mmCIF file with all atom_site columns, C-alpha atoms in Angstrom:
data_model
loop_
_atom_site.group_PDB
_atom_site.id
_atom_site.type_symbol
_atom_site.label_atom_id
_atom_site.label_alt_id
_atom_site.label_comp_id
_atom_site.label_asym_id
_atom_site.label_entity_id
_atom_site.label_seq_id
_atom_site.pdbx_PDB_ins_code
_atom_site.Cartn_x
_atom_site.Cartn_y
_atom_site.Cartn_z
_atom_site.occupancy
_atom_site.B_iso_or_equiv
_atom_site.pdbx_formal_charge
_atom_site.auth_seq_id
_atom_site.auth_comp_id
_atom_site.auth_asym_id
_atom_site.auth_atom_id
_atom_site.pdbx_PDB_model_num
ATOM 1   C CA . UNK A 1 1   ? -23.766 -23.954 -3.605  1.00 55.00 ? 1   UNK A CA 1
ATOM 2   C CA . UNK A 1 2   ? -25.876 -20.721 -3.656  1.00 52.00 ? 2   UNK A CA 1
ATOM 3   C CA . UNK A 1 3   ? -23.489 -18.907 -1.090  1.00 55.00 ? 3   UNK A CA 1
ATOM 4   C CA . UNK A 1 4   ? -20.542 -19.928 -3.421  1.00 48.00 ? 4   UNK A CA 1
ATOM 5   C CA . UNK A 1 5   ? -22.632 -18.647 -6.747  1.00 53.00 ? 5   UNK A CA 1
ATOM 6   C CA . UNK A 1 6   ? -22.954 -15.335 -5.110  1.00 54.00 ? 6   UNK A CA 1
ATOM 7   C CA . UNK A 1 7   ? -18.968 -15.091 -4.052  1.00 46.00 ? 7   UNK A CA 1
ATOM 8   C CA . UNK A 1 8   ? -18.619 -15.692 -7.578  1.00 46.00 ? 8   UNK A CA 1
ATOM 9   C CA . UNK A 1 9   ? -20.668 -13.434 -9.212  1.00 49.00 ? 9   UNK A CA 1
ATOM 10  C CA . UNK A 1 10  ? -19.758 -10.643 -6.030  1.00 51.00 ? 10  UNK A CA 1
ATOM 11  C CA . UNK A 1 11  ? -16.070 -11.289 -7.154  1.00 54.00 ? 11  UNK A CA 1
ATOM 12  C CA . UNK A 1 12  ? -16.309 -11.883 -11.356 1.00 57.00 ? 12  UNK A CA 1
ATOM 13  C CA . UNK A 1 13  ? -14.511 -8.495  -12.246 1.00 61.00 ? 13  UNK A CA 1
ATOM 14  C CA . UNK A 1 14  ? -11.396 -9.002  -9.942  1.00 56.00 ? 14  UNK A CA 1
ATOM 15  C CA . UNK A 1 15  ? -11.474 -12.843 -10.926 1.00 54.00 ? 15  UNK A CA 1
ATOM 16  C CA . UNK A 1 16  ? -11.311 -11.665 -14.689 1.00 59.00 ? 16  UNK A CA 1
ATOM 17  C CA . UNK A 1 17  ? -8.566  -8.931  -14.089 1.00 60.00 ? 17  UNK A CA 1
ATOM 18  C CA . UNK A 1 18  ? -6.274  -11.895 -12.015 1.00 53.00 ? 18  UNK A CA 1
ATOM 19  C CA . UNK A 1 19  ? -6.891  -13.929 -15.246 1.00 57.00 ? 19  UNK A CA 1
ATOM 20  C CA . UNK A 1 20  ? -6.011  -11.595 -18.003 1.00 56.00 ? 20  UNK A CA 1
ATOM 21  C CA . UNK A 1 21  ? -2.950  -10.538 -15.674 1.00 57.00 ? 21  UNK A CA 1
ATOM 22  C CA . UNK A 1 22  ? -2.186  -14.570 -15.778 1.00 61.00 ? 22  UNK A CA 1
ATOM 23  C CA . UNK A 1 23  ? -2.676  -14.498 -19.664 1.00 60.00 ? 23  UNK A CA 1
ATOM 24  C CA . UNK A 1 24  ? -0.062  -11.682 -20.361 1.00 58.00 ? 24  UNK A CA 1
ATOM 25  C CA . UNK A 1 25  ? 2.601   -12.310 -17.591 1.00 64.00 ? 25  UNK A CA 1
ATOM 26  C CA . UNK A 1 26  ? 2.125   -16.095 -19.387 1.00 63.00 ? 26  UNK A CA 1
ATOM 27  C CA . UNK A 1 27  ? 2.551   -14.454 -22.812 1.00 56.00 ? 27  UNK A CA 1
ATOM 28  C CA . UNK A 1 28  ? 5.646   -12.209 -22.017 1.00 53.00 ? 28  UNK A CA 1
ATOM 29  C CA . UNK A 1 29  ? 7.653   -15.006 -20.361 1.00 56.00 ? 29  UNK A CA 1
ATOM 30  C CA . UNK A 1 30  ? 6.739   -17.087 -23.789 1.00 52.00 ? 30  UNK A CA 1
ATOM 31  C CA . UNK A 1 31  ? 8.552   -14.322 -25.417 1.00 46.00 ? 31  UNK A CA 1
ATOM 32  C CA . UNK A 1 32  ? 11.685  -13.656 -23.940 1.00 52.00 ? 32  UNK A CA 1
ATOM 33  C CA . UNK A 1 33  ? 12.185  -17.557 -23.858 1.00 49.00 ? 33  UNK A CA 1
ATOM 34  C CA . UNK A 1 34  ? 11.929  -17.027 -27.773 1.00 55.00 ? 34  UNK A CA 1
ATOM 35  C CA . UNK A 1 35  ? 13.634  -13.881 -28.292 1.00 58.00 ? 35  UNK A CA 1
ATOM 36  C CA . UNK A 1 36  ? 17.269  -14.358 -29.521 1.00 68.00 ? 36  UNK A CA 1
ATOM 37  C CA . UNK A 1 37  ? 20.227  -13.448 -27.641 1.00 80.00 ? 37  UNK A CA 1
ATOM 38  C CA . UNK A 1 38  ? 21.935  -9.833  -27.645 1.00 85.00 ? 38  UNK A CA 1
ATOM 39  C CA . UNK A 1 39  ? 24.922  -7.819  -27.292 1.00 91.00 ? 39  UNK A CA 1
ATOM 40  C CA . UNK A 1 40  ? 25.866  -4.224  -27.146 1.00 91.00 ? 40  UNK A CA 1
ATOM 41  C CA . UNK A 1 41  ? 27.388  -2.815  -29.988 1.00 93.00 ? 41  UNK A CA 1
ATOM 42  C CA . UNK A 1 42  ? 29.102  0.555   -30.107 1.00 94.00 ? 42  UNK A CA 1
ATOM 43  C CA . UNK A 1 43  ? 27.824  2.825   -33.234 1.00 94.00 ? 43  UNK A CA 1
ATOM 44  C CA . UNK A 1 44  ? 27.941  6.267   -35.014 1.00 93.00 ? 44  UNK A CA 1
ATOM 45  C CA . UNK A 1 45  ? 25.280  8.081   -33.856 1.00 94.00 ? 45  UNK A CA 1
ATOM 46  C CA . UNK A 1 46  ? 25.344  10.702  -36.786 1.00 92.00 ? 46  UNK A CA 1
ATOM 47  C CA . UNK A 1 47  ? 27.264  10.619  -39.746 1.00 90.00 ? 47  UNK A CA 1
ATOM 48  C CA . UNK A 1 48  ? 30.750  11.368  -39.382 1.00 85.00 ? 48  UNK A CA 1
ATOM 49  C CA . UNK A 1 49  ? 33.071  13.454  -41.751 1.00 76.00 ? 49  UNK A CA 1
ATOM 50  C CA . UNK A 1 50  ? 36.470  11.943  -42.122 1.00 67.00 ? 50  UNK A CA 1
ATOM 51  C CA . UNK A 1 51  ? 38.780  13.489  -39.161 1.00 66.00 ? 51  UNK A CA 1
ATOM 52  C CA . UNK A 1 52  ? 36.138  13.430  -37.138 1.00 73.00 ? 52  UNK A CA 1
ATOM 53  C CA . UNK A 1 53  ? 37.108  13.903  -33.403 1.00 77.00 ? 53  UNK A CA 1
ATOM 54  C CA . UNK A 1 54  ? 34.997  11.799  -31.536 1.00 86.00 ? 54  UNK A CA 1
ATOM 55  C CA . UNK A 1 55  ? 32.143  13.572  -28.743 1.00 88.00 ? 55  UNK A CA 1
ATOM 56  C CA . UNK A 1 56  ? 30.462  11.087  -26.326 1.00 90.00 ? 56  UNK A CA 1
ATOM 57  C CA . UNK A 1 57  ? 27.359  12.408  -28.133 1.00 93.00 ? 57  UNK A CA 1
ATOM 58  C CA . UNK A 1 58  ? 28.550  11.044  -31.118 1.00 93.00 ? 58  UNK A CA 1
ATOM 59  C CA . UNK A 1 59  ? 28.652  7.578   -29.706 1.00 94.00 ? 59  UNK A CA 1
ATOM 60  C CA . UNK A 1 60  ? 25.335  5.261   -28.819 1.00 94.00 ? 60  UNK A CA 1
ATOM 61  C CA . UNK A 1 61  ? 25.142  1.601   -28.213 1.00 94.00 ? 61  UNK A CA 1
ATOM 62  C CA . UNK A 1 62  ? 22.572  -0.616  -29.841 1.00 94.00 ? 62  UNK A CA 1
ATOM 63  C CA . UNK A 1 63  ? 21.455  -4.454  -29.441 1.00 92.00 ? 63  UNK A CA 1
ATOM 64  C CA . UNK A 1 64  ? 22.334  -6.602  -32.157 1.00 92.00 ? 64  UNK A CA 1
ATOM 65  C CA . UNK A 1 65  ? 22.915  -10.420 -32.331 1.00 91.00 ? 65  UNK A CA 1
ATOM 66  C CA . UNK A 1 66  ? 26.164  -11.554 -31.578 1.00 89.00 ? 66  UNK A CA 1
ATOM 67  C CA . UNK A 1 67  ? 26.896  -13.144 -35.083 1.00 89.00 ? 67  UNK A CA 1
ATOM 68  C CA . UNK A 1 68  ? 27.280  -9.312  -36.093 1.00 87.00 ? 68  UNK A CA 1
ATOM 69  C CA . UNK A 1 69  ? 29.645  -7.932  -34.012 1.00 90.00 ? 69  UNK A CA 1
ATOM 70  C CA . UNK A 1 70  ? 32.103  -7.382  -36.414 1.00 88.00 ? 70  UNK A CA 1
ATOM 71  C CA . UNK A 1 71  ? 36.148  -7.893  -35.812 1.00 86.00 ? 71  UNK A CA 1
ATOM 72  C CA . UNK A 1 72  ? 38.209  -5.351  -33.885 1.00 85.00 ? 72  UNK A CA 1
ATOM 73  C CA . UNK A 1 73  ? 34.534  -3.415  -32.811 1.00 89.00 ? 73  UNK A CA 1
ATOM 74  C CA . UNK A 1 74  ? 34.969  -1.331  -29.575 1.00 89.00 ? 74  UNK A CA 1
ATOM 75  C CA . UNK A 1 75  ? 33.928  -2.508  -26.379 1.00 86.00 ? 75  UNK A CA 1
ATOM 76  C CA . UNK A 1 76  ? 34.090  0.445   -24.247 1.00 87.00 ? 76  UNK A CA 1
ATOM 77  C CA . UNK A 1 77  ? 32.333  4.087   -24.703 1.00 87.00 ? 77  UNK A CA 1
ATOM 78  C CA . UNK A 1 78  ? 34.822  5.750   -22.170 1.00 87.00 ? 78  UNK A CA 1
ATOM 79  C CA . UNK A 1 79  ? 37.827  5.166   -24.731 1.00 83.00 ? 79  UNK A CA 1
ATOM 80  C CA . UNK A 1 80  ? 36.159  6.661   -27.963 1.00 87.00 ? 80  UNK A CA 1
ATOM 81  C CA . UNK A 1 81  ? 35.650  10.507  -26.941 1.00 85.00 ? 81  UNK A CA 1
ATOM 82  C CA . UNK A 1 82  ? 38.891  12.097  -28.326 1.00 80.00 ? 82  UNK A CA 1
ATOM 83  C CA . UNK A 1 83  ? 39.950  9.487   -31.145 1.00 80.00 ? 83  UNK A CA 1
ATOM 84  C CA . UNK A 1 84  ? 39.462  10.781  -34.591 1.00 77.00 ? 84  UNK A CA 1
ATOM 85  C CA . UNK A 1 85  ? 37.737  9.160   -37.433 1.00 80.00 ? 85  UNK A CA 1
ATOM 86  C CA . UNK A 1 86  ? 39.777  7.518   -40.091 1.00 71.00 ? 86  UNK A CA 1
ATOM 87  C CA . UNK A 1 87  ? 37.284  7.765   -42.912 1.00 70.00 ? 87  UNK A CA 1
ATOM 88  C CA . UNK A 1 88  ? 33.635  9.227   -43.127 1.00 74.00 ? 88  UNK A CA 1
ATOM 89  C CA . UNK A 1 89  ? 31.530  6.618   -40.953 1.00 83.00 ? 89  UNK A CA 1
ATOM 90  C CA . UNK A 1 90  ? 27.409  6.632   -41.635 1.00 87.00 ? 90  UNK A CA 1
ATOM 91  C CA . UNK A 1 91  ? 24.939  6.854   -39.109 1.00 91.00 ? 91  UNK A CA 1
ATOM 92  C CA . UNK A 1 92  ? 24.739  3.039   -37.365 1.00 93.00 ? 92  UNK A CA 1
ATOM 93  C CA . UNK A 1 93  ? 28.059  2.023   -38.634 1.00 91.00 ? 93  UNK A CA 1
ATOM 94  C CA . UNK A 1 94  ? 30.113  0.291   -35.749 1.00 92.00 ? 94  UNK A CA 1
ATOM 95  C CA . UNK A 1 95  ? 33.218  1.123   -34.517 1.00 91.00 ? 95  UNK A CA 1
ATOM 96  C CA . UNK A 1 96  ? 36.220  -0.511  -35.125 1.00 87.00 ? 96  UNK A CA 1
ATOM 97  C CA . UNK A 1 97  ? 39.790  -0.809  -35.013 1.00 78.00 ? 97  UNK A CA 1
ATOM 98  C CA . UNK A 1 98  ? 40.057  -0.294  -38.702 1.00 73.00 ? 98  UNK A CA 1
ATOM 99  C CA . UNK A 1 99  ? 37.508  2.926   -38.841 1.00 77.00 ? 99  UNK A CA 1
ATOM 100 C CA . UNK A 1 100 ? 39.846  4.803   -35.955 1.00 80.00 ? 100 UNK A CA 1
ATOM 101 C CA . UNK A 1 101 ? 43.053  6.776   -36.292 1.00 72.00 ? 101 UNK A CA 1
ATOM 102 C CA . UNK A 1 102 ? 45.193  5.677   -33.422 1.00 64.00 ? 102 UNK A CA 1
ATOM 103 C CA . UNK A 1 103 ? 48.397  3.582   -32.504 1.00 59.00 ? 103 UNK A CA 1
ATOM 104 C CA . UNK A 1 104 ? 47.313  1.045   -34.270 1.00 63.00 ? 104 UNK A CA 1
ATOM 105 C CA . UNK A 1 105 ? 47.408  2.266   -37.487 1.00 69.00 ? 105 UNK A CA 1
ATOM 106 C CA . UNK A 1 106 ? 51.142  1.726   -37.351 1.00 71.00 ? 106 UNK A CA 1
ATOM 107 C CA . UNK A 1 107 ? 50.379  -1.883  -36.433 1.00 68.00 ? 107 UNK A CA 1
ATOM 108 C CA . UNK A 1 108 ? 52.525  -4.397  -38.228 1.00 72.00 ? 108 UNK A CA 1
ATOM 109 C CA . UNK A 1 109 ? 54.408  -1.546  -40.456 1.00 79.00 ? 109 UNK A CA 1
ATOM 110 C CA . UNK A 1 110 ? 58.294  -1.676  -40.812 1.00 85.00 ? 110 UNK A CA 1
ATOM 111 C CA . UNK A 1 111 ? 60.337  0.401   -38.741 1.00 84.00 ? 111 UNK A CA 1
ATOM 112 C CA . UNK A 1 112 ? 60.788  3.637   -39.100 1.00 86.00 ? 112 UNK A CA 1
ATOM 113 C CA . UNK A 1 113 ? 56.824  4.156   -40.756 1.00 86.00 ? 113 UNK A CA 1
ATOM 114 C CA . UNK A 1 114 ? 55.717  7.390   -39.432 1.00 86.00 ? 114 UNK A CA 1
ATOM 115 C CA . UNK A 1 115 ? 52.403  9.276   -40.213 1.00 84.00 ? 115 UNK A CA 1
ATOM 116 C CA . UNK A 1 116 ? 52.630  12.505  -42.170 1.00 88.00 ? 116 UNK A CA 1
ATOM 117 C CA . UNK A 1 117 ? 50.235  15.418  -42.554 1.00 87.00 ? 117 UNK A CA 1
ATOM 118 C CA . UNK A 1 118 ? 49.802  17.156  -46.119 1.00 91.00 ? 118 UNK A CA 1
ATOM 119 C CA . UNK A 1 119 ? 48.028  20.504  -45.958 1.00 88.00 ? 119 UNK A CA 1
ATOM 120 C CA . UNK A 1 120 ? 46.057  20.381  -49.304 1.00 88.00 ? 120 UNK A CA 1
ATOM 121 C CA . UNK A 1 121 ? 44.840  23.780  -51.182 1.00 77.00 ? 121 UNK A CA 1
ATOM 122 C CA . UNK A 1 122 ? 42.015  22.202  -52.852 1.00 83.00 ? 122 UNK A CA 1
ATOM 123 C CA . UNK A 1 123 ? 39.293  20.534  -50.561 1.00 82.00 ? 123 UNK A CA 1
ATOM 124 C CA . UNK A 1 124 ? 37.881  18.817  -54.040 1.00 83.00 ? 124 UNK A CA 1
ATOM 125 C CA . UNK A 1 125 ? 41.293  17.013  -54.071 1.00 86.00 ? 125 UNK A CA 1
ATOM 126 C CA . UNK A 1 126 ? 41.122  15.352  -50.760 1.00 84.00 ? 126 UNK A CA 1
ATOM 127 C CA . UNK A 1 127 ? 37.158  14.650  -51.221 1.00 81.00 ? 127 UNK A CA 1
ATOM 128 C CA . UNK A 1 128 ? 38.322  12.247  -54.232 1.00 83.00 ? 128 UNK A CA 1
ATOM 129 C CA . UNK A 1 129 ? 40.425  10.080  -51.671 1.00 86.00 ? 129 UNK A CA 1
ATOM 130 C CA . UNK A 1 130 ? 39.374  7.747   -49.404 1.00 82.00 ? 130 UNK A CA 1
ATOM 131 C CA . UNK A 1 131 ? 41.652  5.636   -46.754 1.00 81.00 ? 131 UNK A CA 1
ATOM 132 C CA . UNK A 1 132 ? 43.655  3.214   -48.196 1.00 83.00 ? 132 UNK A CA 1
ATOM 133 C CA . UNK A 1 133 ? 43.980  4.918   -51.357 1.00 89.00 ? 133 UNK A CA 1
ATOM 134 C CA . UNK A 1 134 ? 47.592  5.522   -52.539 1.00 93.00 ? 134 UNK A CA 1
ATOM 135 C CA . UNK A 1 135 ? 48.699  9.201   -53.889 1.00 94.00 ? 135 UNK A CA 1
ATOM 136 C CA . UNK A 1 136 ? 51.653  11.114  -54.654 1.00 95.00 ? 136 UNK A CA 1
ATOM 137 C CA . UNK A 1 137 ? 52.280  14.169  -53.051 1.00 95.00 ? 137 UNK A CA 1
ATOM 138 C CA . UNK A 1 138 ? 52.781  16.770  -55.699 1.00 94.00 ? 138 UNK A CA 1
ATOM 139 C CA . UNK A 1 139 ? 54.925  20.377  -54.726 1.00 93.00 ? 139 UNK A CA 1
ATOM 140 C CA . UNK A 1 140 ? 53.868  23.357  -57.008 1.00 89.00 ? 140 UNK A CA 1
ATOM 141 C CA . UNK A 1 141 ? 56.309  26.271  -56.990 1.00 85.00 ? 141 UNK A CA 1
ATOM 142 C CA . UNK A 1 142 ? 55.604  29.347  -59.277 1.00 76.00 ? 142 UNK A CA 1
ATOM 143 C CA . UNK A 1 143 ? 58.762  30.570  -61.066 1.00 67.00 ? 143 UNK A CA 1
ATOM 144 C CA . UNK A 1 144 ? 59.618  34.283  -59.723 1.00 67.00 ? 144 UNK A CA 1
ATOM 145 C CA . UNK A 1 145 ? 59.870  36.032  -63.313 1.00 62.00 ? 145 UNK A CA 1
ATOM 146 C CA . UNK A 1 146 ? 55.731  34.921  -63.131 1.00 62.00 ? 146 UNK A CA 1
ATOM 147 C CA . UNK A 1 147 ? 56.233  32.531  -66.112 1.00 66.00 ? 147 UNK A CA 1
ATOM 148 C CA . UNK A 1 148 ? 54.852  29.596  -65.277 1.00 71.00 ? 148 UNK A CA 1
ATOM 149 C CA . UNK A 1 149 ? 54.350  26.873  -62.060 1.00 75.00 ? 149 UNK A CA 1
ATOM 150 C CA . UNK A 1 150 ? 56.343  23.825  -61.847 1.00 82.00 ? 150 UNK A CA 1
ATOM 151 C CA . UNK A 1 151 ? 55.390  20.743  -60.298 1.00 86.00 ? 151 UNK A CA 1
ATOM 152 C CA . UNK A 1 152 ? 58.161  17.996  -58.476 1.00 90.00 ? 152 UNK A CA 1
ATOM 153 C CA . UNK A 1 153 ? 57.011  14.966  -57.142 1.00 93.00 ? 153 UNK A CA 1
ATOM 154 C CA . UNK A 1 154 ? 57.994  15.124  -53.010 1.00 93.00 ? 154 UNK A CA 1
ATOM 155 C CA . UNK A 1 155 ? 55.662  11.464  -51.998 1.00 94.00 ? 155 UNK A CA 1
ATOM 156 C CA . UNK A 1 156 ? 55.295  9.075   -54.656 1.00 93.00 ? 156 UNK A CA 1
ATOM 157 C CA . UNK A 1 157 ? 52.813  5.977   -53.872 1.00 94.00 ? 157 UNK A CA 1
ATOM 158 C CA . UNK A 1 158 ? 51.770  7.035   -50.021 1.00 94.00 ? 158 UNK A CA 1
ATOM 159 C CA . UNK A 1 159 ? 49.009  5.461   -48.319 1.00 91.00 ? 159 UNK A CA 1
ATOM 160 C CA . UNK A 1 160 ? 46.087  7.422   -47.153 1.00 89.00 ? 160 UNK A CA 1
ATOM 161 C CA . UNK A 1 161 ? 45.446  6.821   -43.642 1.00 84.00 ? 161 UNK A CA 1
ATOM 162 C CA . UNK A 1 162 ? 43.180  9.738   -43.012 1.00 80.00 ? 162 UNK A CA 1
ATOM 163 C CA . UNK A 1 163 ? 41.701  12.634  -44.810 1.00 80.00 ? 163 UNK A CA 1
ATOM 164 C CA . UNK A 1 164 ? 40.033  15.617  -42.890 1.00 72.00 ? 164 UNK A CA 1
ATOM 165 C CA . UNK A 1 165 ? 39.006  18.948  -44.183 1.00 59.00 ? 165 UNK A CA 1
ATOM 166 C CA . UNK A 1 166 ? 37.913  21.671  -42.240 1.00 47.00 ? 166 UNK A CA 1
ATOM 167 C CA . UNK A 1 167 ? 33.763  22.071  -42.749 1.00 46.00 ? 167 UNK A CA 1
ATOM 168 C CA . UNK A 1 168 ? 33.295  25.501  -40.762 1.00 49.00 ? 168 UNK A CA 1
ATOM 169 C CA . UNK A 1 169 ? 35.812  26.883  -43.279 1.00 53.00 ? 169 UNK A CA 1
ATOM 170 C CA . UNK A 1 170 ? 35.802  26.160  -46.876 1.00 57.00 ? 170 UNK A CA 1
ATOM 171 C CA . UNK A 1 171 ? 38.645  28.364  -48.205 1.00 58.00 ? 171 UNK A CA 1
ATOM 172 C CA . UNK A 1 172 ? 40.913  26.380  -45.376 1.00 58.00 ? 172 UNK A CA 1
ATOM 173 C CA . UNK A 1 173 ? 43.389  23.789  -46.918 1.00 65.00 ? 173 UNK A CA 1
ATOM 174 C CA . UNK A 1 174 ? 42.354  20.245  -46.936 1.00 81.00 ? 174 UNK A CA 1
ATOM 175 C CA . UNK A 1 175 ? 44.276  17.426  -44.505 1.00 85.00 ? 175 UNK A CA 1
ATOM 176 C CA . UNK A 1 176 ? 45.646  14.393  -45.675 1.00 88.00 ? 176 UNK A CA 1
ATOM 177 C CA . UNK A 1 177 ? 47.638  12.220  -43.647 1.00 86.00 ? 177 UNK A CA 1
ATOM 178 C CA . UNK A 1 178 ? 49.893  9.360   -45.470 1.00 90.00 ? 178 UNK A CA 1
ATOM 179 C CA . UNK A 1 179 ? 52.283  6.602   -44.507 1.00 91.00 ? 179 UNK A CA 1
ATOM 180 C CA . UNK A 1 180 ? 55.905  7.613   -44.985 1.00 91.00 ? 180 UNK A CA 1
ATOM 181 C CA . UNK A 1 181 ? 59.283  6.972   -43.205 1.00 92.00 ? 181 UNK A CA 1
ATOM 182 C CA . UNK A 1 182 ? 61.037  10.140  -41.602 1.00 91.00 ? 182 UNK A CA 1
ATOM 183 C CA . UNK A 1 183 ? 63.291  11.025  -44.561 1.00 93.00 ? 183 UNK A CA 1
ATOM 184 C CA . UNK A 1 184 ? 59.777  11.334  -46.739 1.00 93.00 ? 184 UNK A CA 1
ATOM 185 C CA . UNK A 1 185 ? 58.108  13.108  -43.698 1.00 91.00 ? 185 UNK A CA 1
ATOM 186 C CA . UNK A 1 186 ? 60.921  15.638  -43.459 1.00 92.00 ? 186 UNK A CA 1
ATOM 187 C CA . UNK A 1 187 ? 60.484  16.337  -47.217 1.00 92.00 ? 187 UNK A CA 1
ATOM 188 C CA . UNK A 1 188 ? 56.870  17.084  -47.020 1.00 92.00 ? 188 UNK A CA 1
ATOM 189 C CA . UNK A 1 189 ? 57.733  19.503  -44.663 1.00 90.00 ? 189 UNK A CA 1
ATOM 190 C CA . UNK A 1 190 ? 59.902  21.154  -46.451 1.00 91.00 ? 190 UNK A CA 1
ATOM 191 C CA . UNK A 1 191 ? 58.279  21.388  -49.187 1.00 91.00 ? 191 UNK A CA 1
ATOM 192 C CA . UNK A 1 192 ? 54.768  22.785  -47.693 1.00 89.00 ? 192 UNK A CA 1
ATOM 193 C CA . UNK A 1 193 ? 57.080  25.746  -46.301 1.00 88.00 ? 193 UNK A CA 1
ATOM 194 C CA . UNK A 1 194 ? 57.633  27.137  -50.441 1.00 84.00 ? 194 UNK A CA 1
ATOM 195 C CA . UNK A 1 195 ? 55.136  25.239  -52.593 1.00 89.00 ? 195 UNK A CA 1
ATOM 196 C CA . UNK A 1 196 ? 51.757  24.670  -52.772 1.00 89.00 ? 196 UNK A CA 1
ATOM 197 C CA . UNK A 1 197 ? 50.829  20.991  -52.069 1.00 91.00 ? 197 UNK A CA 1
ATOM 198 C CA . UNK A 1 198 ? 48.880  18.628  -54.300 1.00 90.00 ? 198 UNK A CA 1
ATOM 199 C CA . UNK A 1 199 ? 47.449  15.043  -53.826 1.00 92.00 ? 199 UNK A CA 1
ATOM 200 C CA . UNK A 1 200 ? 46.980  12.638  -56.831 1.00 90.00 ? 200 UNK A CA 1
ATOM 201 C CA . UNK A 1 201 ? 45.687  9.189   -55.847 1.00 89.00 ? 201 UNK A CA 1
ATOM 202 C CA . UNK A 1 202 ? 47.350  6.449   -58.234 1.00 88.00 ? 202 UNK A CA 1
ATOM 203 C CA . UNK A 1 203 ? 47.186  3.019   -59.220 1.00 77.00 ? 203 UNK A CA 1
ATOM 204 C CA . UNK A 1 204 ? 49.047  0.431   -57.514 1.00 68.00 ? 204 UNK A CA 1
ATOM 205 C CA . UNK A 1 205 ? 52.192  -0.618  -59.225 1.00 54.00 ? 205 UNK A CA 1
ATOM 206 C CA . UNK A 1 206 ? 50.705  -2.711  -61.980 1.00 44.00 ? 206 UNK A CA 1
ATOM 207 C CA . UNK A 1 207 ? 47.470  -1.673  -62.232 1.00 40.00 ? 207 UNK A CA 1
ATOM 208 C CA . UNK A 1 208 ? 46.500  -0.213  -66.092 1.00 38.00 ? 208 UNK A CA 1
ATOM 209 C CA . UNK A 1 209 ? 49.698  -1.253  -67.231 1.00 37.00 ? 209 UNK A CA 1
ATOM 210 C CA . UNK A 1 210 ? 49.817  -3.510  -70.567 1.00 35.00 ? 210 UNK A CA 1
#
């Protein structure tokens, strides 16, 4: 018995390490059991400015329960770098189908639906749009005797599917990009080449009216 009271007391600080080690590998197992499941989630690691074109070091994953994944979110970081942002995205937000200008935005469209870009003037005008918004596309021409401008409607009721201005340079024209078929595409073209272009969201059809 004495012999075994002196291994004990020769041996009492490595016998209490061994048991605290026992306590906390016990403790940390309990945890993880407990700890709800996880999945990676692709987010915006900065804000994002609407146009954005995607870096990879604008991309970084975080752990999130399941249950929040939201629909259409991207799966894999080696397809973001290069797709542009369809609307200014927040720091955390997930990436989706919906909050990327691709293919898919002409998803489900009728034929013919082609995406045209409006070179805006006035940065102010696209900053009062946001994607989904609908707008007419208005052509100002100045008359040559210096009387007056004139204004023609050349997009009535387009929908927004992007808006990008250029935030290195703030006297360069605005970027809006809107739904239109090619006969509407080829006028905005047209138009951009002798008029200065102007955006007016509007109302859906409806909307305001008694």
């Amino acid at each position: 018995m004495d012999r075994l009271r002196r291994v004990f007391f020769d041996h009492r600080r490595l016998l209490a390490s061994v048991l605290v080690a026992l306590a906390v590998l016990s403790a940390v197992s309990a945890v993880r059991a407990d700890a709800p499941p996880s999945t990676g989630l692709l987010v915006a690691a900065r804000d994002l400015p609407s146009g954005s074109t995607l870096a990879a070091d604008d991309v970084t994953e975080v752990r999130v329960d399941p249950r929040a994944v939201p629909d259409g979110a991207t799966t894999s970081a080696d397809t973001l770098p290069g797709s542009q942002v369809a609307g200014p995205m927040r720091r955390g937000e997930a990436f989706t189908d919906a909050r990327l200008l691709g293919p898919g935005v002409l998803s489900g469209r009728p034929a013919g639906t082609v995406v045209a870009t409006v070179r805006v003037a006035d940065p102010l005008e696209v900053q009062a749009l946001s994607v989904g918004d609908l707008a007419d596309v208005v052509a100002v021409t100045r008359a040559r005797d210096g009387a007056g401008a004139r204004g023609v409607v050349v997009g009535e009721g387009l929908e927004v599917v992007a808006t990008t201005t250029d935030t290195g340079d703030p006297t360069a024209p605005a970027t809006v990009r809107v739904l239109t078929d090619r006969e509407g595409a080829a006028a905005l073209a047209a138009a951009s080449e002798d008029a200065r272009l102007s955006v007016v969201a509007t109302a859906p059809t409806g909307i305001g009216q008694q």
